Tab-separated table of C-alpha atoms in Angstrom:
chain	number	residue	atom	x	y	z
A	1	MET	CA	46.624	87.480	96.566
A	2	PRO	CA	48.717	90.592	97.282
A	3	ASP	CA	50.523	92.174	94.350
A	4	ILE	CA	54.244	91.352	94.595
A	5	GLN	CA	55.173	94.521	92.729
A	6	VAL	CA	53.253	96.672	95.208
A	7	ILE	CA	54.877	94.899	98.150
A	8	LEU	CA	58.349	95.365	96.646
A	9	ALA	CA	57.650	99.051	96.020
A	10	ASP	CA	56.624	99.532	99.648
A	11	LEU	CA	59.500	97.536	101.121
A	12	GLY	CA	62.170	98.392	98.555
A	13	TRP	CA	64.004	101.197	100.316
A	14	PRO	CA	63.800	99.784	103.889
A	15	LEU	CA	65.123	96.418	102.653
A	16	ALA	CA	67.841	98.052	100.552
A	17	ILE	CA	69.038	100.107	103.516
A	18	ALA	CA	69.032	97.028	105.771
A	19	VAL	CA	70.949	94.906	103.245
A	20	ALA	CA	73.467	97.678	102.566
A	21	TRP	CA	74.051	98.292	106.288
A	22	LEU	CA	74.563	94.587	107.069
A	23	SER	CA	76.868	94.170	104.083
A	24	GLY	CA	78.872	97.211	105.121
A	25	GLU	CA	79.284	95.959	108.686
A	26	PHE	CA	80.402	92.472	107.678
A	27	ALA	CA	82.692	93.692	104.900
A	28	HIS	CA	84.329	96.267	107.157
A	29	ARG	CA	84.889	93.665	109.862
A	30	TRP	CA	86.421	91.125	107.475
A	31	THR	CA	88.306	93.344	105.027
A	32	ARG	CA	88.562	96.765	106.767
A	33	LEU	CA	87.150	98.386	103.604
A	34	PRO	CA	85.243	101.633	104.199
A	35	ARG	CA	81.579	100.924	104.892
A	36	ILE	CA	80.399	103.570	102.454
A	37	SER	CA	82.124	101.791	99.551
A	38	VAL	CA	80.083	98.698	100.323
A	39	TYR	CA	76.879	100.738	100.729
A	40	GLY	CA	77.409	102.137	97.241
A	41	LEU	CA	78.199	98.794	95.607
A	42	VAL	CA	75.239	97.022	97.214
A	43	GLY	CA	72.934	99.953	96.415
A	44	PHE	CA	73.916	99.917	92.742
A	45	LEU	CA	73.426	96.150	92.404
A	46	LEU	CA	70.020	96.303	94.093
A	47	ALA	CA	68.964	99.261	91.943
A	48	GLN	CA	69.819	97.309	88.772
A	49	ALA	CA	68.047	94.167	90.005
A	50	PHE	CA	64.921	95.939	91.287
A	51	PRO	CA	64.688	99.312	89.497
A	52	ASP	CA	60.998	99.847	90.271
A	53	ALA	CA	61.477	99.158	93.979
A	54	LEU	CA	64.229	101.781	94.320
A	55	SER	CA	62.790	104.524	92.138
A	56	SER	CA	62.784	108.091	93.456
A	57	GLY	CA	61.531	111.356	92.037
A	58	ALA	CA	62.767	114.883	92.648
A	59	SER	CA	60.134	115.456	95.342
A	60	SER	CA	59.989	111.927	96.770
A	61	ASN	CA	60.456	111.286	100.474
A	62	VAL	CA	63.682	109.384	99.779
A	63	THR	CA	65.182	112.312	97.854
A	64	ILE	CA	64.239	114.719	100.642
A	65	LEU	CA	65.761	112.412	103.270
A	66	ALA	CA	68.932	112.069	101.192
A	67	ASN	CA	69.268	115.851	101.020
A	68	MET	CA	68.781	116.072	104.789
A	69	ALA	CA	71.391	113.364	105.362
A	70	PHE	CA	73.832	115.265	103.161
A	71	GLY	CA	72.963	118.446	105.054
A	72	LEU	CA	73.848	116.834	108.395
A	73	ILE	CA	77.208	115.704	107.033
A	74	LEU	CA	77.897	119.125	105.510
A	75	PHE	CA	77.106	120.829	108.803
A	76	GLU	CA	79.615	118.616	110.611
A	77	PHE	CA	82.092	119.145	107.785
A	78	GLY	CA	81.711	122.932	107.956
A	79	TYR	CA	82.147	122.807	111.714
A	80	ARG	CA	85.614	121.321	111.237
A	81	ILE	CA	86.828	124.103	108.920
A	82	ASN	CA	89.115	126.654	110.592
A	83	LEU	CA	89.184	129.930	108.664
A	84	HIS	CA	91.851	131.290	111.008
A	85	TRP	CA	94.223	128.535	109.875
A	86	LEU	CA	93.667	129.533	106.237
A	87	ARG	CA	94.609	133.117	107.107
A	88	ILE	CA	97.782	131.951	108.868
A	89	ASN	CA	98.758	129.602	106.037
A	90	PRO	CA	97.285	131.022	102.801
A	91	TRP	CA	99.170	128.455	100.698
A	92	ILE	CA	96.505	125.900	101.585
A	93	ALA	CA	93.863	128.096	99.953
A	94	VAL	CA	96.165	128.812	97.001
A	95	SER	CA	96.799	125.106	96.417
A	96	GLY	CA	93.051	124.422	96.597
A	97	LEU	CA	92.256	127.092	94.013
A	98	VAL	CA	95.088	126.018	91.691
A	99	GLU	CA	94.136	122.366	91.983
A	100	SER	CA	90.479	123.152	91.215
A	101	ALA	CA	91.345	125.329	88.208
A	102	ALA	CA	93.827	122.788	86.826
A	103	THR	CA	91.311	119.946	87.182
A	104	PHE	CA	88.649	122.027	85.432
A	105	GLY	CA	90.979	122.889	82.556
A	106	VAL	CA	92.258	119.361	81.950
A	107	VAL	CA	88.836	117.688	82.153
A	108	TYR	CA	87.300	120.324	79.867
A	109	LEU	CA	90.089	119.915	77.320
A	110	ILE	CA	89.844	116.106	77.233
A	111	SER	CA	86.046	116.018	77.028
A	112	HIS	CA	85.970	118.753	74.364
A	113	LEU	CA	88.573	116.912	72.274
A	114	THR	CA	86.384	113.789	72.333
A	115	GLY	CA	83.610	115.737	70.579
A	116	MET	CA	81.424	116.741	73.527
A	117	PRO	CA	79.463	119.992	73.092
A	118	PRO	CA	81.074	122.966	74.901
A	119	LEU	CA	78.320	123.361	77.514
A	120	THR	CA	78.371	119.650	78.343
A	121	SER	CA	82.163	119.752	78.630
A	122	LEU	CA	81.922	122.762	80.950
A	123	LEU	CA	79.372	121.002	83.146
A	124	LEU	CA	81.463	117.839	83.340
A	125	ALA	CA	84.597	119.842	84.153
A	126	SER	CA	82.837	121.810	86.892
A	127	LEU	CA	81.645	118.621	88.603
A	128	ALA	CA	85.039	116.927	88.235
A	129	MET	CA	86.605	119.737	90.302
A	130	SER	CA	84.643	118.704	93.370
A	131	THR	CA	85.514	116.230	96.098
A	132	SER	CA	82.643	114.762	98.080
A	133	PRO	CA	82.592	116.125	101.653
A	134	ALA	CA	80.375	113.193	102.630
A	135	GLY	CA	82.788	110.541	101.386
A	136	VAL	CA	85.893	112.155	102.867
A	137	LEU	CA	84.347	112.943	106.252
A	138	ARG	CA	82.876	109.474	106.673
A	139	VAL	CA	86.259	107.855	106.022
A	140	ILE	CA	88.017	110.255	108.413
A	141	ASN	CA	85.459	109.574	111.151
A	142	GLU	CA	85.504	105.820	110.574
A	143	GLU	CA	89.296	105.698	110.738
A	144	ASP	CA	89.449	108.230	113.595
A	145	SER	CA	92.101	109.998	111.534
A	146	SER	CA	93.881	113.158	112.666
A	147	GLY	CA	96.990	115.025	111.625
A	148	GLN	CA	98.399	117.361	108.973
A	149	VAL	CA	97.145	115.397	105.974
A	150	THR	CA	93.676	114.945	107.477
A	151	GLU	CA	93.216	118.640	108.235
A	152	ARG	CA	94.542	119.734	104.851
A	153	VAL	CA	92.245	117.299	103.078
A	154	LEU	CA	89.224	118.700	104.929
A	155	HIS	CA	90.083	122.288	104.022
A	156	LEU	CA	90.916	121.483	100.405
A	157	VAL	CA	87.631	119.599	100.011
A	158	ALA	CA	85.754	122.636	101.308
A	159	ILE	CA	87.564	124.944	98.869
A	160	ASN	CA	87.170	122.880	95.728
A	161	SER	CA	83.563	121.973	96.551
A	162	VAL	CA	82.561	125.629	96.924
A	163	VAL	CA	84.421	126.534	93.724
A	164	ALA	CA	82.832	123.592	91.888
A	165	LEU	CA	79.391	124.594	93.176
A	166	PHE	CA	79.795	128.172	91.935
A	167	VAL	CA	81.073	127.156	88.490
A	168	PHE	CA	78.379	124.478	88.204
A	169	LYS	CA	75.670	127.033	89.013
A	170	VAL	CA	77.100	129.457	86.456
A	171	VAL	CA	77.154	126.785	83.734
A	172	VAL	CA	73.618	125.619	84.568
A	173	GLY	CA	72.476	129.235	84.679
A	174	PHE	CA	73.988	129.854	81.267
A	175	TRP	CA	72.307	126.672	80.036
A	176	VAL	CA	68.962	128.109	81.144
A	177	PHE	CA	69.665	131.600	79.820
A	178	GLN	CA	71.387	130.497	76.606
A	179	THR	CA	68.460	131.753	74.532
A	180	SER	CA	69.437	135.276	75.528
A	181	GLY	CA	73.147	134.439	75.397
A	182	SER	CA	73.747	136.524	78.505
A	183	LEU	CA	76.708	135.161	80.465
A	184	THR	CA	76.497	138.198	82.769
A	185	GLN	CA	72.920	137.309	83.647
A	186	ALA	CA	73.894	133.700	84.311
A	187	VAL	CA	76.792	134.690	86.579
A	188	SER	CA	74.760	137.258	88.495
A	189	HIS	CA	71.847	134.842	88.992
A	190	SER	CA	74.186	132.132	90.274
A	191	GLY	CA	76.078	134.602	92.465
A	192	ILE	CA	72.869	135.873	94.061
A	193	GLU	CA	71.676	132.319	94.680
A	194	LEU	CA	74.920	131.375	96.418
A	195	LEU	CA	74.979	134.596	98.467
A	196	VAL	CA	71.432	133.930	99.670
A	197	SER	CA	72.380	130.333	100.511
A	198	ALA	CA	75.414	131.450	102.509
A	199	ALA	CA	73.391	134.165	104.277
A	200	MET	CA	70.764	131.627	105.339
A	201	GLY	CA	73.488	129.396	106.775
A	202	VAL	CA	75.102	132.279	108.664
A	203	VAL	CA	71.757	133.364	110.134
A	204	MET	CA	71.029	129.819	111.296
A	205	GLY	CA	74.564	129.605	112.665
A	206	PHE	CA	73.828	132.576	114.914
A	207	ILE	CA	70.248	131.679	115.876
A	208	VAL	CA	70.806	128.098	117.072
A	209	PRO	CA	73.837	128.799	119.339
A	210	ALA	CA	72.076	131.876	120.753
A	211	LEU	CA	68.968	129.805	121.485
A	212	LEU	CA	71.000	127.061	123.148
A	213	ARG	CA	72.820	129.563	125.336
A	214	ARG	CA	69.509	131.134	126.258
A	215	LEU	CA	68.138	127.752	127.265
A	216	GLY	CA	71.340	126.855	129.089
A	217	ALA	CA	71.278	123.380	127.596
A	218	LEU	CA	74.242	123.208	125.229
A	219	ALA	CA	75.559	119.886	126.512
A	220	GLN	CA	72.180	118.116	126.673
A	221	ASP	CA	70.306	119.434	123.635
A	222	GLY	CA	72.994	120.545	121.187
A	223	THR	CA	72.724	117.580	118.831
A	224	MET	CA	68.940	117.817	118.527
A	225	ALA	CA	69.011	121.585	118.016
A	226	PHE	CA	71.665	121.445	115.310
A	227	ALA	CA	69.916	118.555	113.561
A	228	LEU	CA	66.626	120.457	113.534
A	229	GLY	CA	68.472	123.523	112.277
A	230	VAL	CA	69.882	121.512	109.366
A	231	ILE	CA	66.465	120.047	108.532
A	232	LEU	CA	64.843	123.489	108.533
A	233	LEU	CA	67.672	124.903	106.451
A	234	VAL	CA	67.421	122.145	103.823
A	235	ALA	CA	63.647	122.587	103.643
A	236	ALA	CA	63.970	126.384	103.344
A	237	SER	CA	66.652	126.023	100.649
A	238	ARG	CA	64.369	123.818	98.598
A	239	ALA	CA	61.435	126.175	99.121
A	240	PHE	CA	63.404	129.255	97.996
A	241	ASP	CA	65.261	127.346	95.249
A	242	VAL	CA	68.759	128.051	96.613
A	243	SER	CA	71.666	125.729	97.395
A	244	PRO	CA	71.228	123.512	100.495
A	245	VAL	CA	74.858	122.438	100.028
A	246	LEU	CA	76.315	125.882	100.689
A	247	ALA	CA	73.656	126.762	103.279
A	248	THR	CA	74.373	123.770	105.543
A	249	LEU	CA	78.135	124.043	105.058
A	250	THR	CA	77.995	127.700	106.087
A	251	PHE	CA	75.771	126.804	109.045
A	252	GLY	CA	78.480	124.495	110.414
A	253	LEU	CA	81.172	127.075	109.757
A	254	ALA	CA	79.227	129.808	111.573
A	255	ALA	CA	78.440	127.517	114.520
A	256	ARG	CA	82.135	126.695	114.934
A	257	HIS	CA	83.123	130.328	115.044
A	258	LYS	CA	80.435	131.004	117.656
A	259	ARG	CA	82.519	128.659	119.839
A	260	VAL	CA	79.753	126.108	120.351
A	261	ALA	CA	81.123	122.817	121.691
A	262	PHE	CA	80.205	119.915	119.387
A	263	SER	CA	81.310	116.944	121.424
A	264	ARG	CA	82.875	113.753	120.116
A	265	THR	CA	79.851	111.670	121.169
A	266	GLU	CA	77.682	113.666	118.766
A	267	ARG	CA	79.817	112.836	115.734
A	268	ASN	CA	77.667	111.708	112.777
A	269	PHE	CA	74.573	112.835	114.765
A	270	GLY	CA	74.262	109.498	116.494
A	271	GLY	CA	72.198	106.514	115.345
A	272	ILE	CA	69.764	108.513	113.217
A	273	GLY	CA	72.681	110.146	111.426
A	274	GLU	CA	74.213	106.722	110.741
A	275	LEU	CA	70.915	105.451	109.332
A	276	LEU	CA	70.502	108.455	107.066
A	277	THR	CA	74.091	108.037	105.887
A	278	VAL	CA	73.344	104.508	104.664
A	279	LEU	CA	70.301	105.856	102.813
A	280	LEU	CA	72.385	108.667	101.310
A	281	PHE	CA	75.072	106.422	99.847
A	282	VAL	CA	72.534	103.905	98.542
A	283	PHE	CA	70.528	106.762	97.014
A	284	ALA	CA	73.636	108.200	95.341
A	285	VAL	CA	73.923	105.164	93.056
A	286	SER	CA	70.237	104.228	92.751
A	287	THR	CA	69.824	106.840	89.999
A	288	LEU	CA	72.605	105.291	87.873
A	289	GLU	CA	71.877	102.874	85.033
A	290	TRP	CA	74.163	100.045	83.956
A	291	GLU	CA	73.810	100.957	80.275
A	292	ARG	CA	75.045	104.500	80.955
A	293	VAL	CA	77.952	103.176	83.004
A	294	VAL	CA	79.030	100.924	80.130
A	295	ASP	CA	78.569	103.681	77.542
A	296	GLY	CA	80.712	106.125	79.472
A	297	ALA	CA	83.304	103.753	80.919
A	298	GLY	CA	86.055	104.461	78.385
A	299	LEU	CA	85.977	108.244	78.665
A	300	ALA	CA	85.395	107.975	82.423
A	301	ALA	CA	88.621	105.991	82.881
A	302	VAL	CA	90.622	108.639	81.028
A	303	LEU	CA	88.989	111.519	82.922
A	304	LEU	CA	89.420	109.834	86.299
A	305	LEU	CA	93.108	109.213	85.650
A	306	ALA	CA	93.587	112.829	84.542
A	307	ARG	CA	91.631	114.124	87.550
A	308	PHE	CA	93.660	111.959	89.949
A	309	VAL	CA	97.021	113.027	88.506
A	310	VAL	CA	96.148	116.734	88.380
A	311	LYS	CA	94.770	116.882	91.902
A	312	THR	CA	97.663	114.889	93.359
A	313	PHE	CA	100.494	116.845	91.765
A	314	SER	CA	98.808	120.258	92.034
A	315	VAL	CA	98.523	119.857	95.800
A	316	ALA	CA	102.015	118.339	96.079
A	317	ALA	CA	103.505	121.304	94.200
A	318	PHE	CA	102.604	123.565	97.161
A	319	ALA	CA	103.626	121.067	99.849
A	320	HIS	CA	106.908	122.674	100.941
A	321	VAL	CA	105.701	126.283	100.922
A	322	GLY	CA	102.615	125.081	102.796
A	323	GLY	CA	104.733	123.551	105.553
A	324	ILE	CA	104.616	119.799	104.842
A	325	SER	CA	106.830	117.258	103.068
A	326	TRP	CA	106.459	116.233	99.432
A	327	ARG	CA	105.245	112.823	100.576
A	328	LYS	CA	102.462	114.270	102.696
A	329	GLY	CA	101.582	116.658	99.888
A	330	LEU	CA	101.177	113.720	97.511
A	331	LEU	CA	99.076	111.803	100.039
A	332	THR	CA	96.869	114.856	100.576
A	333	GLY	CA	96.196	115.055	96.854
A	334	ILE	CA	95.542	111.314	96.636
A	335	ALA	CA	92.970	111.557	99.423
A	336	LEU	CA	90.835	113.952	97.328
A	337	SER	CA	89.416	111.100	95.224
A	338	PRO	CA	85.720	110.758	96.282
A	339	MET	CA	83.111	112.860	94.491
A	340	SER	CA	79.999	110.717	93.930
A	341	VAL	CA	77.432	111.970	96.485
A	342	PHE	CA	78.200	115.633	95.807
A	343	VAL	CA	77.715	115.109	92.061
A	344	THR	CA	74.529	113.069	92.414
A	345	LEU	CA	72.718	115.632	94.551
A	346	LEU	CA	73.811	118.560	92.382
A	347	LEU	CA	72.477	116.800	89.286
A	348	GLU	CA	69.230	116.034	91.118
A	349	GLN	CA	68.822	119.777	91.681
A	350	THR	CA	69.065	120.452	87.932
A	351	LYS	CA	66.005	118.273	87.385
A	352	TYR	CA	63.914	120.853	89.265
A	353	MET	CA	64.828	123.269	86.476
A	354	GLY	CA	63.828	120.833	83.732
A	355	ILE	CA	67.418	119.980	82.756
A	356	VAL	CA	67.952	116.240	82.389
A	357	LEU	CA	71.488	115.333	81.389
A	358	VAL	CA	71.447	111.527	81.387
A	359	ASP	CA	72.505	111.036	77.778
A	360	GLU	CA	74.985	113.905	77.695
A	361	LEU	CA	76.865	112.835	80.809
A	362	ALA	CA	77.225	109.069	80.447
A	363	ALA	CA	80.913	109.427	81.342
A	364	LEU	CA	79.931	111.173	84.572
A	365	THR	CA	77.637	108.246	85.434
A	366	ALA	CA	80.572	105.847	85.141
A	367	MET	CA	82.833	108.204	87.092
A	368	THR	CA	80.234	108.478	89.849
A	369	LEU	CA	79.913	104.711	90.239
A	370	LEU	CA	83.657	104.078	90.188
A	371	LEU	CA	84.407	106.790	92.719
A	372	GLU	CA	81.498	105.744	94.923
A	373	VAL	CA	83.219	102.385	95.409
A	374	ILE	CA	86.919	103.119	94.880
A	375	GLY	CA	87.205	106.739	96.072
A	376	PRO	CA	86.725	106.057	99.808
A	377	VAL	CA	89.224	103.176	99.619
A	378	ILE	CA	91.865	105.488	98.099
A	379	THR	CA	91.208	108.108	100.792
A	380	GLN	CA	91.459	105.458	103.502
A	381	ARG	CA	94.777	104.160	102.193
A	382	ALA	CA	96.209	107.677	101.889
A	383	LEU	CA	95.374	108.398	105.541
A	384	ILE	CA	96.874	105.084	106.636
A	385	TRP	CA	100.077	105.695	104.626
A	386	ALA	CA	100.270	109.135	106.256
A	387	ASN	CA	100.305	107.353	109.673
A	388	GLU	CA	97.307	109.340	110.861
A	389	THR	CA	94.999	106.431	111.757
A	390	PRO	CA	95.325	104.784	115.206
A	391	ALA	CA	94.587	101.308	113.846
A	392	LYS	CA	97.218	101.339	111.086
A	393	GLU	CA	99.285	98.644	112.796
A	394	GLU	CA	96.379	96.179	112.526
A	395	ARG	CA	96.361	96.417	108.730
């Protein structure tokens, strides 16, 4: 007789992806909820019911595929960022920096007042600054959203994610170097790592467009070439122990400014990109444990409310000087809710360094689960209320 446990271990991830995809399709058709919210909810329930079947280590194939899926989304996200617009309207960048700093300060203060150690509070605050590019972009693509709020949300997500990544790396670096107590060493190490990551993305952003032009096959082979570029970049980032997040984001940014056409039919990198996206959002919650969610639920609720209020009103405060109404400023801030995938993959990277923060960050576990399910819904509603989704009349 075959061992049921062995069979479940072999079929666990394929079955989980299939169940999550089917659930997402049916739920979206019946309720118009974002598919990724359903992927996350189904993934969490399956992970609690069959923990052994959905286990994944730092070097497992599933973890590597999840990083590649995130890399594909980050490339597309980076491609949509217009640096020229930020130069024309610097208030967008200012609002992003102020919003990130205010979120960091408030979350740090609340967590520190609850008795968390300073380093843990710093780490939690750095992650709370971020907004998940994957969650926001998937909702925007699914809703076919476009307009002032949509574009501002994309640019603000890029700003606060890069800031969060830098601060997170500094805090983790200081955690590693705390025996020497050298903050300067921690900052310089993190700065060098991020510079190398960005440089790798820029180099890839020049090589791939140049190769495509040389081959004369931009229209036919662009998707495949960019996808392979992302895969190589993620693999190289892991090999050299630098940030695949910043590398792939910079790759998309560099490709855009090389004026490479990335056509609408290639959005999400086609069917393979859609499949990897399901895996990514299921993976993001498969590492969470119900006990940790319960333990951190109280503090998580307070931190999420504080994060939501700070982000919303910080962005709205710069609405008029940035060229939009107060209402659209508020909706832009509201749309910055998702953060789960970004947080999960950053924490996975700390495991390579021997830092496991499960017990210390129980509140973050609860925040991650809640925003995995609720965050995309809030973003979707904000875009609909901003009248930037073609199907808003059907709702």
